[in-house]
Coordinates of C-alpha atoms in Angstrom, one line a residue:
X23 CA -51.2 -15.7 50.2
X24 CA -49.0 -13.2 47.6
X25 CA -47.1 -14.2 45.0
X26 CA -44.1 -14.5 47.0
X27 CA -45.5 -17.0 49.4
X28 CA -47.0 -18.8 46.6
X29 CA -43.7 -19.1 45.0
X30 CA -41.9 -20.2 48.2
X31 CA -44.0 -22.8 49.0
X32 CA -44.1 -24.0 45.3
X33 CA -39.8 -24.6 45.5
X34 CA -40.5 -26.7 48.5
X35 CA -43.0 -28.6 46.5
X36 CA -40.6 -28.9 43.9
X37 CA -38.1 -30.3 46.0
X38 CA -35.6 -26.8 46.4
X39 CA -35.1 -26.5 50.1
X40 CA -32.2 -24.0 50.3
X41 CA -31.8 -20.4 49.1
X42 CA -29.0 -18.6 48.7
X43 CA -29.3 -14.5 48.7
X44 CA -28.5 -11.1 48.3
X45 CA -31.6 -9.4 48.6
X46 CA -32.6 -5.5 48.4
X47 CA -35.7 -3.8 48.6
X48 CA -37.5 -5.5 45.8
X49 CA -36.9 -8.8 47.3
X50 CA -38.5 -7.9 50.8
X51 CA -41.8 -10.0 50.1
X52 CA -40.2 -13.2 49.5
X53 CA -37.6 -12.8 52.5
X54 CA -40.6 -12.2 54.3
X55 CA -42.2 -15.1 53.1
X56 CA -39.2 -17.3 54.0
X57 CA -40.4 -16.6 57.5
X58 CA -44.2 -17.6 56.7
X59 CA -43.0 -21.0 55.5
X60 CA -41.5 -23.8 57.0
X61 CA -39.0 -26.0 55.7
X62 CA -36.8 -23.5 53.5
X63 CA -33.2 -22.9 54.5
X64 CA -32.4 -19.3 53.8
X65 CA -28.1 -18.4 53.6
X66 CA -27.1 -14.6 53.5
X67 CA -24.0 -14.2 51.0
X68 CA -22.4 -10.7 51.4
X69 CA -21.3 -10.9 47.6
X70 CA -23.9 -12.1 44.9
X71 CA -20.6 -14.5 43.5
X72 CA -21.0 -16.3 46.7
X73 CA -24.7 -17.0 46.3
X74 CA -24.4 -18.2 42.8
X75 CA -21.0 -19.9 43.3
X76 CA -22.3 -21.7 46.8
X77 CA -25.5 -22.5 44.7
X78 CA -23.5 -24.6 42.1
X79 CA -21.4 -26.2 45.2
X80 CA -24.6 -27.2 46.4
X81 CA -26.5 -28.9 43.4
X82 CA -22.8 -30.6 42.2
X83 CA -23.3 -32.6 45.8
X84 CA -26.8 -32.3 46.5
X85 CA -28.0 -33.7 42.9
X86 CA -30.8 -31.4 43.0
X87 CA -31.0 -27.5 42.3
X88 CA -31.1 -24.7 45.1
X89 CA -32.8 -21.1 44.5
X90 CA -30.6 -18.0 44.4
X91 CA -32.4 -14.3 45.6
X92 CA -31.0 -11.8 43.4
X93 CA -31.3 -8.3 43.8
X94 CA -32.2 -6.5 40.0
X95 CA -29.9 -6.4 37.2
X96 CA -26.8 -5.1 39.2
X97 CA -27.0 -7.7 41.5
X98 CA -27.5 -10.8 39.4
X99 CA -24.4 -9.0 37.4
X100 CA -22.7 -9.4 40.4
X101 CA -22.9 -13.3 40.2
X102 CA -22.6 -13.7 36.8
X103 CA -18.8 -15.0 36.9
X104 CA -20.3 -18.3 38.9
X105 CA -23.5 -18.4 36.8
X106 CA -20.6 -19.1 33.8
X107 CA -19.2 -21.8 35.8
X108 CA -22.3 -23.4 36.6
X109 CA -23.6 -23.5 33.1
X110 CA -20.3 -25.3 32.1
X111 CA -21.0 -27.5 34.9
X112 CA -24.2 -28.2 34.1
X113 CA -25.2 -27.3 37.4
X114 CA -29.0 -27.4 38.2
X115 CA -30.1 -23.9 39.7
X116 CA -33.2 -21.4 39.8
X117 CA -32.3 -18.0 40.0
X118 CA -35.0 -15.5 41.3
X119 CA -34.1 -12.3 40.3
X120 CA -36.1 -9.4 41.8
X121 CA -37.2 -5.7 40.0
X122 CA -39.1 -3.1 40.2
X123 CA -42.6 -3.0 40.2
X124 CA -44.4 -3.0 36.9
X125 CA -46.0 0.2 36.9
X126 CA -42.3 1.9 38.3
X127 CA -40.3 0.5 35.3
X128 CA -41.1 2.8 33.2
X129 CA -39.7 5.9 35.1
X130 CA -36.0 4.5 34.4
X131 CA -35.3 4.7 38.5
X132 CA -31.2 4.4 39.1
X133 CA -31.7 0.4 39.6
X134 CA -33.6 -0.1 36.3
X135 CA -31.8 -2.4 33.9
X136 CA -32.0 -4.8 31.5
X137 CA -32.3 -8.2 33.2
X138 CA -33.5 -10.2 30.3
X139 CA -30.2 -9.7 28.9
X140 CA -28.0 -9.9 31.5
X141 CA -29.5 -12.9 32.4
X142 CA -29.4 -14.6 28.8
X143 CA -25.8 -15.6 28.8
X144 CA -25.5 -17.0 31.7
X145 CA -29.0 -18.8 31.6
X146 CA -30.5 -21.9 29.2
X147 CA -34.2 -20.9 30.5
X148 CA -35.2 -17.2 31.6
X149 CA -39.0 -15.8 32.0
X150 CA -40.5 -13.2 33.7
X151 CA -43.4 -13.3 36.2
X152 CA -46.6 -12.0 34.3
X153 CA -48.5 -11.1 38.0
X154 CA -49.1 -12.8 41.0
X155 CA -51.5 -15.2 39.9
X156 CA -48.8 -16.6 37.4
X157 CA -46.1 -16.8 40.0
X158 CA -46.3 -20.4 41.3
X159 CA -47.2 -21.5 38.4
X160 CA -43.7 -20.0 36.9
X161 CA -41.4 -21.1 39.4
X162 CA -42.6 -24.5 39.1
X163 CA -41.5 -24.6 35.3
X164 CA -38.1 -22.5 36.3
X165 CA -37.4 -26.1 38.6
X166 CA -38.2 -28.3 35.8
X167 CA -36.0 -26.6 33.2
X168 CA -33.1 -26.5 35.8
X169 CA -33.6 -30.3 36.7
X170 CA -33.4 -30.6 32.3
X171 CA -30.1 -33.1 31.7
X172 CA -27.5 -32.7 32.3
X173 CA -28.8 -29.5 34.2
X174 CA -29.4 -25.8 33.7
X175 CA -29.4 -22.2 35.0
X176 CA -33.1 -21.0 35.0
X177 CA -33.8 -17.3 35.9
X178 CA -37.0 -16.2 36.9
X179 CA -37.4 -12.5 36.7
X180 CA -40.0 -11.2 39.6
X181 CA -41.4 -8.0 39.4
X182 CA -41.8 -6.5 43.1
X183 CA -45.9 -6.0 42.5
X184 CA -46.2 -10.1 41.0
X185 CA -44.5 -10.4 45.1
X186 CA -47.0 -8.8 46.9
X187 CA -50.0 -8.9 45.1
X188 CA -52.8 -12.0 46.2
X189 CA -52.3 -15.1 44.3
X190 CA -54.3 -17.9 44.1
X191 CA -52.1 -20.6 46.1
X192 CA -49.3 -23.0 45.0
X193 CA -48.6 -25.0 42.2
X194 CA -47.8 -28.9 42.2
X195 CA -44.4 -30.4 41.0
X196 CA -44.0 -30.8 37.2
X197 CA -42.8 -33.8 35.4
X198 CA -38.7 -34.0 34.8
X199 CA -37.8 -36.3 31.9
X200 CA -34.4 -38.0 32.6
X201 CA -31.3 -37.9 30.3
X202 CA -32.1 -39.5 26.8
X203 CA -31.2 -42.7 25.8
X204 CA -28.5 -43.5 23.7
X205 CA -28.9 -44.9 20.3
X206 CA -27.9 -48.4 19.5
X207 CA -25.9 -46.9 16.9
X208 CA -23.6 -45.6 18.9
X209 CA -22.9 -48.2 21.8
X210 CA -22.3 -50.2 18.2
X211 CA -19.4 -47.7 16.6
X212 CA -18.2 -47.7 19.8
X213 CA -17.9 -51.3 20.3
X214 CA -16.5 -51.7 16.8
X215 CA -13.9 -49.3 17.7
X216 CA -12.6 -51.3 20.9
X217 CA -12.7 -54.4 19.0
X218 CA -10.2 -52.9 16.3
X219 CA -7.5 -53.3 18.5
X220 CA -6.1 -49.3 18.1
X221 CA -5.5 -47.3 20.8
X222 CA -8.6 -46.2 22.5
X223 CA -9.4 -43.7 25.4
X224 CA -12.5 -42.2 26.8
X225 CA -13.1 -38.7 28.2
X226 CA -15.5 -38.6 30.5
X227 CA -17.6 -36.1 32.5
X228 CA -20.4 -35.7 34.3
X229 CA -22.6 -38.8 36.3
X230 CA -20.0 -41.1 34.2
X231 CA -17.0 -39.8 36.8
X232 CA -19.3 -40.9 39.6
X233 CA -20.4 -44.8 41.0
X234 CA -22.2 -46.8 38.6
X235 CA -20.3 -44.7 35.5
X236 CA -17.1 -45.3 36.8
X237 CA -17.3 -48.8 37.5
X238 CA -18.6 -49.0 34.2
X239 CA -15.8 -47.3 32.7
X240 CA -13.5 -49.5 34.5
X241 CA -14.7 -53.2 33.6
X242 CA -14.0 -51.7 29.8
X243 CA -11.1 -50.6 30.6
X244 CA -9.9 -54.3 32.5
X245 CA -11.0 -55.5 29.5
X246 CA -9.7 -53.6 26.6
X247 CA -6.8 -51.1 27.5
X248 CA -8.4 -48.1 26.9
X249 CA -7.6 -45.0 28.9
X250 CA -10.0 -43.2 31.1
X251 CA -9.4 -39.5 30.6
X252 CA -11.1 -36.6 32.1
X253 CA -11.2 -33.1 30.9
X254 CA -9.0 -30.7 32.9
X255 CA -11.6 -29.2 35.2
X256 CA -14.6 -31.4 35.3
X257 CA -17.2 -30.5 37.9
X258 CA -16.9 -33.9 39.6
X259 CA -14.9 -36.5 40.2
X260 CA -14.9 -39.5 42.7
X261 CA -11.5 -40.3 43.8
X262 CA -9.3 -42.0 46.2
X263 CA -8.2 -45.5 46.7
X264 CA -10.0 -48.3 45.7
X265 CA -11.5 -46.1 42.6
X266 CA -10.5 -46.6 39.3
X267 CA -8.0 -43.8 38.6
X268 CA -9.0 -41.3 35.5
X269 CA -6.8 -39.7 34.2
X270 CA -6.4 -35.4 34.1
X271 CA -5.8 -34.1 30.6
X272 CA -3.0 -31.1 30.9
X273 CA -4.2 -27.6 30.6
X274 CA -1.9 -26.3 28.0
X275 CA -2.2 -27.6 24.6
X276 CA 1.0 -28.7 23.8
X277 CA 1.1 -31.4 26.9
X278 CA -2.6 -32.2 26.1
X279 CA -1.8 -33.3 22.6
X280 CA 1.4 -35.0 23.5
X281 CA -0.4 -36.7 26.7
X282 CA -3.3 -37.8 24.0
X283 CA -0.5 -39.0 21.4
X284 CA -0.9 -42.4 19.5
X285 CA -4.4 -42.3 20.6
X286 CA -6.9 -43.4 17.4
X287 CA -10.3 -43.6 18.8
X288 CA -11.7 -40.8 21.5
X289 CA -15.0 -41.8 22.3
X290 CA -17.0 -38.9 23.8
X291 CA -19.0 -39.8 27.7
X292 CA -21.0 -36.2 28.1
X293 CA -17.8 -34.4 26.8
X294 CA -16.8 -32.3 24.0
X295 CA -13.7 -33.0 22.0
X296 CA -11.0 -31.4 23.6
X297 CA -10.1 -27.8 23.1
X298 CA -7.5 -25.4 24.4
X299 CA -8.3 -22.5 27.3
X300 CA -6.9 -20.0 24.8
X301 CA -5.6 -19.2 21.6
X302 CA -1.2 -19.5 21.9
X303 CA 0.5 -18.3 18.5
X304 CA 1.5 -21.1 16.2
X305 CA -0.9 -23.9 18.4
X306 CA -3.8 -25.5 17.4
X307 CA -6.8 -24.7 18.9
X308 CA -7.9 -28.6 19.1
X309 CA -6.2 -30.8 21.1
X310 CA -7.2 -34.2 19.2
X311 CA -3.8 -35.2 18.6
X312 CA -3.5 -36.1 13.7
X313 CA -5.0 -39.3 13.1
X314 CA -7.1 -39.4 16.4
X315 CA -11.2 -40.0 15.4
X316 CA -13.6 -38.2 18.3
X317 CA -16.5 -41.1 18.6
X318 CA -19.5 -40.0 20.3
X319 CA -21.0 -42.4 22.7
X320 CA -23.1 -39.8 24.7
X321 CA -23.9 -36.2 24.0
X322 CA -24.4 -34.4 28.0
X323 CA -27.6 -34.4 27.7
X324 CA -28.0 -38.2 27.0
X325 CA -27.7 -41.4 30.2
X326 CA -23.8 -41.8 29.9
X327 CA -23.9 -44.0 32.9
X328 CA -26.8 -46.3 30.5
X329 CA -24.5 -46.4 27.7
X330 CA -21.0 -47.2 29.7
X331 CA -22.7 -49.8 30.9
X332 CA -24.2 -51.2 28.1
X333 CA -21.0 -50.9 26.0
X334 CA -19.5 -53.0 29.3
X335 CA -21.8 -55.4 28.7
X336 CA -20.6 -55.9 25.0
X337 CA -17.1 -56.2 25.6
X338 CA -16.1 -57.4 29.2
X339 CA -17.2 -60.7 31.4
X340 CA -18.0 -60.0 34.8
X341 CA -16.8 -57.6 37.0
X342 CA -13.3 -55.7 37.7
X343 CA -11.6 -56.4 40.6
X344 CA -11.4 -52.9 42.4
X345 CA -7.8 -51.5 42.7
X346 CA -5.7 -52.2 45.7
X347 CA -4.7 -49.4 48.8
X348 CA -2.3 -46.6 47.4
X349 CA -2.5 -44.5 50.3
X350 CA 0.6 -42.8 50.8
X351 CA 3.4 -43.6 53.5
X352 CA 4.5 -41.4 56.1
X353 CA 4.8 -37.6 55.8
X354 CA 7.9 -35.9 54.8
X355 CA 7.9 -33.5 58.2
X356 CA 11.1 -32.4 56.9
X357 CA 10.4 -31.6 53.4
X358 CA 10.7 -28.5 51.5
X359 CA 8.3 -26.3 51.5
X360 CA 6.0 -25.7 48.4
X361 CA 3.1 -26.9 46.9
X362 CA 3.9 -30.5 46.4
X363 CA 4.8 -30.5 50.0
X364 CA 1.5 -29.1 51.1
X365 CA -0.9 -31.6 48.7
X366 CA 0.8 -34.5 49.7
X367 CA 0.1 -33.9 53.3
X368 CA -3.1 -33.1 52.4
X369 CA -3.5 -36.1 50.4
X370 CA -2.1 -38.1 53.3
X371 CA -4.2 -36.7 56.1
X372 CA -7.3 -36.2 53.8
X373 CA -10.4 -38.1 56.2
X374 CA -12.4 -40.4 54.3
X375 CA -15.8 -39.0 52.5
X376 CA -14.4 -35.4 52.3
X377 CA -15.1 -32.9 49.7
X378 CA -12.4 -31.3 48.1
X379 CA -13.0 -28.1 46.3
X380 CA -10.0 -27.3 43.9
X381 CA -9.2 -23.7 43.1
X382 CA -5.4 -24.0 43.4
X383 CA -4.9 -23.5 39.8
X384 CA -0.9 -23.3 38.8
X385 CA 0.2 -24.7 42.3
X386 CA -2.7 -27.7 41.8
X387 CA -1.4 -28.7 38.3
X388 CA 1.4 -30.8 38.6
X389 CA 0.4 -32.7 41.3
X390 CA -3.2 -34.0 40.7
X391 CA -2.3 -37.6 40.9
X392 CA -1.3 -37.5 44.4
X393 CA -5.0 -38.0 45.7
X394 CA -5.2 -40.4 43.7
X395 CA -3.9 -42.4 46.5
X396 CA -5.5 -40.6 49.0
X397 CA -9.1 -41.6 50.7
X398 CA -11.6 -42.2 49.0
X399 CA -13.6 -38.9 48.5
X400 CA -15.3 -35.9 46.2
X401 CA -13.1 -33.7 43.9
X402 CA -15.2 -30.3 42.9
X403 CA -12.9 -28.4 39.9
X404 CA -13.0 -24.9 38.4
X405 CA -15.5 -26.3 35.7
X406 CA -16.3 -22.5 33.4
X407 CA -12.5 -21.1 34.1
X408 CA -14.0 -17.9 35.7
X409 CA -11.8 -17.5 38.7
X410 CA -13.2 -17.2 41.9
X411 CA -15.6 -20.2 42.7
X412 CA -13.4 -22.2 45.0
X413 CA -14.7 -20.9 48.5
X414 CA -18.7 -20.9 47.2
X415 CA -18.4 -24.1 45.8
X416 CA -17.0 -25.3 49.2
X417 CA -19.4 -23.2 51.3
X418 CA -22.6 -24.9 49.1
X419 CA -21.1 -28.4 49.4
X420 CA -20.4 -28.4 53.0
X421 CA -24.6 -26.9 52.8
X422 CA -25.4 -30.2 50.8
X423 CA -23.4 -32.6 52.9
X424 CA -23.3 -31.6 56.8
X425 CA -21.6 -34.9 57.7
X426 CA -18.8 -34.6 55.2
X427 CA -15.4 -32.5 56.1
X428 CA -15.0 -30.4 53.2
X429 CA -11.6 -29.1 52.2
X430 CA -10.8 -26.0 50.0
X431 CA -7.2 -26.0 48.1
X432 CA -7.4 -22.1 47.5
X433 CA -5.1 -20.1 45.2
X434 CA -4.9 -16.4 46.6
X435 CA -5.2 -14.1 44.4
X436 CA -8.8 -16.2 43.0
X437 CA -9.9 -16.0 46.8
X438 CA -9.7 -12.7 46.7
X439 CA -12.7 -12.7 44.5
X440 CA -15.1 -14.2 47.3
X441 CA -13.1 -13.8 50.2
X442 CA -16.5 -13.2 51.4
X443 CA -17.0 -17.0 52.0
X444 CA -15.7 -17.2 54.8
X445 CA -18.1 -15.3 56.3
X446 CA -21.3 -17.3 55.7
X447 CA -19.0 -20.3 57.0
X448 CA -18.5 -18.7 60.0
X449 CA -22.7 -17.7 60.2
X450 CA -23.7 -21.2 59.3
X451 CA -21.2 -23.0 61.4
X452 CA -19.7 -24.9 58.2
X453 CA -17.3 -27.9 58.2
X454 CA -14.8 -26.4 56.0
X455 CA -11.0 -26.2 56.2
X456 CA -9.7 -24.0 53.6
X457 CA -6.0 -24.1 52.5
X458 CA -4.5 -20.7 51.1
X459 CA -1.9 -21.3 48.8
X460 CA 0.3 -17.6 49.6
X461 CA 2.8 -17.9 46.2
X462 CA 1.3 -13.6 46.5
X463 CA 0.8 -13.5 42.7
X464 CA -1.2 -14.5 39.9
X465 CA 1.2 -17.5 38.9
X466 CA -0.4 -18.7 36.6
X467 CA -0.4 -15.1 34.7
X468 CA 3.4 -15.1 35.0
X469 CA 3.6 -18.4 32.9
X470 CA 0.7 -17.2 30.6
X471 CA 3.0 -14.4 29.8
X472 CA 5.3 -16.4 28.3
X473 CA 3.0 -18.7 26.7
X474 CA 0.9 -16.4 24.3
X475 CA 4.2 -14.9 23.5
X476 CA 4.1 -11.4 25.0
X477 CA 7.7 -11.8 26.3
X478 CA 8.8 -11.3 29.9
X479 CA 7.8 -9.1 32.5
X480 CA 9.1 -6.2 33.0
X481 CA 8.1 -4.1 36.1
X482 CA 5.1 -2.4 34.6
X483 CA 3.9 -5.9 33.8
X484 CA 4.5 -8.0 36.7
X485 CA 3.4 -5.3 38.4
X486 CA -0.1 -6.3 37.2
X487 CA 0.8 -9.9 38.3
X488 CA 2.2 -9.4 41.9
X489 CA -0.2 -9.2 44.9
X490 CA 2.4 -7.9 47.0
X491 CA 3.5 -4.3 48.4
X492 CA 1.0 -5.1 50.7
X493 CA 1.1 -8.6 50.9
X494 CA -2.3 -10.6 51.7
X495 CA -2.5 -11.6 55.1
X496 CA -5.5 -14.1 55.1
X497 CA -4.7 -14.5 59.4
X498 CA -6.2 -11.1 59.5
X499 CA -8.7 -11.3 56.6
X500 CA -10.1 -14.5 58.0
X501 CA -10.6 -13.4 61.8
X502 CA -12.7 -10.6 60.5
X503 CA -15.1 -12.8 58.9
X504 CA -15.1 -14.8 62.5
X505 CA -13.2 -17.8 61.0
X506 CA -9.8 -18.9 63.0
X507 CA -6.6 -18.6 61.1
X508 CA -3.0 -19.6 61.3
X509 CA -0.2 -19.1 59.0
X510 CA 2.4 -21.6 58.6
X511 CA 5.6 -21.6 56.8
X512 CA 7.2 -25.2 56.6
X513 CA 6.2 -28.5 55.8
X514 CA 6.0 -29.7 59.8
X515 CA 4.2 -26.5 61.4
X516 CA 1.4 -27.3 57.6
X517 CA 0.9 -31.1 58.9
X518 CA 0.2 -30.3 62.3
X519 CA -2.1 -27.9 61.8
X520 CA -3.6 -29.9 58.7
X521 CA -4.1 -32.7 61.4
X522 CA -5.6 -30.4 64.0
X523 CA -7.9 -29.0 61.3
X524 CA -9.4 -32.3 60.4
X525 CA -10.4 -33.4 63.9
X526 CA -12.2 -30.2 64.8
X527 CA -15.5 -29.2 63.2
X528 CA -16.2 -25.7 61.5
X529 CA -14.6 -23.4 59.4
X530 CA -10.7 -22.9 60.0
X531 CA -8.2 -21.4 57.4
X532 CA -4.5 -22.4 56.7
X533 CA -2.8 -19.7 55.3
X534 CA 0.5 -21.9 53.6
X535 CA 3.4 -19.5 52.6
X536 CA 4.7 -21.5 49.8

């Protein structure tokens, strides 16, 4: 057995059973130990974004972390943008990041880099394989730092020779501590601060926007009036009808602080006091509105879900009564065409149990609430801002849950990024529809223009903004990745083949000219 073998079969131990990659030359002894071992699911990304992005798709669903095979410095820079997103996800994830063999390092080849630091940013945990006999032994503590509450990137740097060279066989699971427990003190200043009788709301994020969390959240809510908030793009929300509805704070920080207004008491479930995206001229930076007191109940890496339901406990009698059927009447066939048009259809026709992933950005903004109505069902957001992850993070969820539709709301110009998606959908045979949301710009941009004060644009500017002159076809971009396309250009000819969509199986792409 080599190092590479040793290391394989130590994931599998550890309870990683899928690996996303992107390998190259110093990689070739693991690849060929994915044959030697059973059990192992190995997915080809053509971009390393995919691989790190269908990684944190994965783990969101799956609970548990998948490997990545990264080829050097160059390539793991490649998937850095969805290594950001991860880490602000707290996605769990082992990275396995090849290089060149000990003794060649020191002839600077072309490849040679500096993956230490490349890998730093993006990573909580990052060590390098110290020979074969060391291997297992490392990749087993890589899975227990990525399984670390609330979860984090672990890179494992493995030189070629630590692949190949004989090791001495494979090393058992380690121990994974849970999330901490929360103090008494704080369920206590929370409980104080509900009694008070001032306006209280919660953000939440993380396990406390899923089952046992948010039925937590709502018996305090029954019972108090407090608001359930949740940060503009957390990783993961349940939703749908008969789910307690949480409310999405606005992006911009002006509608933030005015949506937040009157509040006196924020208490904190594995969130950060909110903040704005960006710095805007004249606007503060924090969003807690003047006279508004942030009250930690649980840092991330403490059991949110333990303390929402102690502090449920304290205050409320018995259970909620869950919230009645809002699913929406019948479609507008006739409606004009745009955004709203194409997410309440979506909304309407949305199958029970799906997984959406959200990468709509401008177009998805107004008109979150409408699935609130819809299904019940998974809702997988843009969680580190780097554009781009919206087709991975539907490609590793549909990975993580083969029996569940999964639906991707897709701005175009981010799709672009990892248009490459589509492909491994097409390879693996993957349940996803994705929805292309053709406004041919960077929308969002436009606005942003206006909003840090940098005027108008003229047509230097938007011609930095326009993905025009060509335009985009996604029919043709789709079909040669092997995924079926149509494009569709009013709100009847989008239901129908939203409806078609959801009764077939595998990948198929809407391309919506809003």
């Amino acid at each position: 057995m080599n190092g590479a073998e040793s290391m394989v079969r130590t994931l599998l131990a550890s309870g990683v059973e899928v690996c996303f990659g992107n390998p190259g030359t110093s990689e070739m002894h693991f690849v060929s130990a994915l044959d030697r071992v059973e059990g192992m699911r190995a997915v080809l990304g053509l971009f390393e974004g995919v691989v790190t992005g269908a990684a944190d798709g994965y783990a969101r669903m799956a609970g548990k972390p998948a490997a990545t095979l990264l080829h050097l410095g160059p390539g793991l820079a490649n998937g850095v943008a969805n290594l950001h997103n991860a880490r602000k996800a707290g996605t769990p994830m082992v990275n396995i990041i090849g290089d060149h063999a000990t003794a060649h390092q020191r002839y600077d080849a072309p490849l040679t880099s500096d993956v230490e630091a490349i890998a730093r940013p993006v990573s909580h945990w990052v060590a390098r394989v110290r020979g074969a006999a060391n291997a297992a032994a490392d990749v087993a503590r890589a899975v227990q730092a990525a399984r670390q509450a609330p979860g984090q990137i672990a890179s494992l740097i493995l030189p070629a020779d630590s692949a190949w060279d004989t090791a001495d066989g494979v090393a058992p699971a380690l121990p994974v501590e849970g999330p901490a427990a929360v103090g008494e003190g704080a369920i206590g200043r929370s409980v104080a601060a509900l009694r008070t009788g001032g306006k209280v709301a919660f953000l939440l994020r993380g396990a406390a926007l899923q089952g046992r969390g948010l039925a937590a959240a709502a018996r305090i809510a029954a019972a108090t009036g407090a608001r359930l908030v949740c940060d503009t793009f957390a990783p993961r929300v349940e939703r749908g009808a008969g789910r307690v509805v949480v409310e999405r704070l606005p992006y911009r920080p002006e509608p933030a602080i005015a949506f937040l207004q009157g509040t006196e008491t924020l208490i904190l479930v594995g969130a950060q006091a909110p903040i704005a995206f960006f710095a805007y001229p004249g606007q503060p930076s924090e969003l807690t509105p003047p006279g508004c007191r942030p009250l930690v109940l649980a840092h991330p890496h403490e059991d949110g879900v333990a303390a929402l339901e102690a502090l449920a406990d304290a205050v409320a009698s018995g259970p909620v009564a869950a919230p009645g059927p809002r699913l929406y009447p019948a479609l507008e066939r006739n409606a004009a065409f745009g955004a709203e048009a194409v997410l309440r259809t979506v909304a309407h026709l949305l199958p029970e149990g799906a997984i959406v992933s959200d990468e709509t950005i401008s177009a998805g903004f107004p008109h979150y609430a409408l699935f609130d109505g819809a299904r019940p069902h998974d809702w997988l957001q843009l969680a580190g801002g780097a554009i781009g992850d919206g087709m991975p993070v539907a490609t590793g969820a549909a990975i993580a849950c083969p029996g569940r539709k999964v639906v991707n709301l897709q701005a175009d110009g981010s799709a672009m990024y990892t248009l490459q998606s589509l492909w491994t959908q097409a390879r693996e045979k993957l349940d996803v529809t994705t929805v292309i949301f053709a406004n041919r710009a960077y929308q969002v941009l436009v606005e942003e223009l206006k909003g840090v004060g940098a005027g108008t644009a003229g047509s230097k500017a938007f011609s930095m903004l326009d993905l025009n002159n060509p335009a985009l076809d996604w029919v043709q971009l789709a079909g040669g990745m092997g995924v079926e396309a149509v494009r569709v250009s009013d709100s009847a000819g989008f239901a129908d083949a939203f409806a078609a969509a959801m009764k077939r199986p595998g990948p198929f792409l809407i391309e919506a000219l809003i």
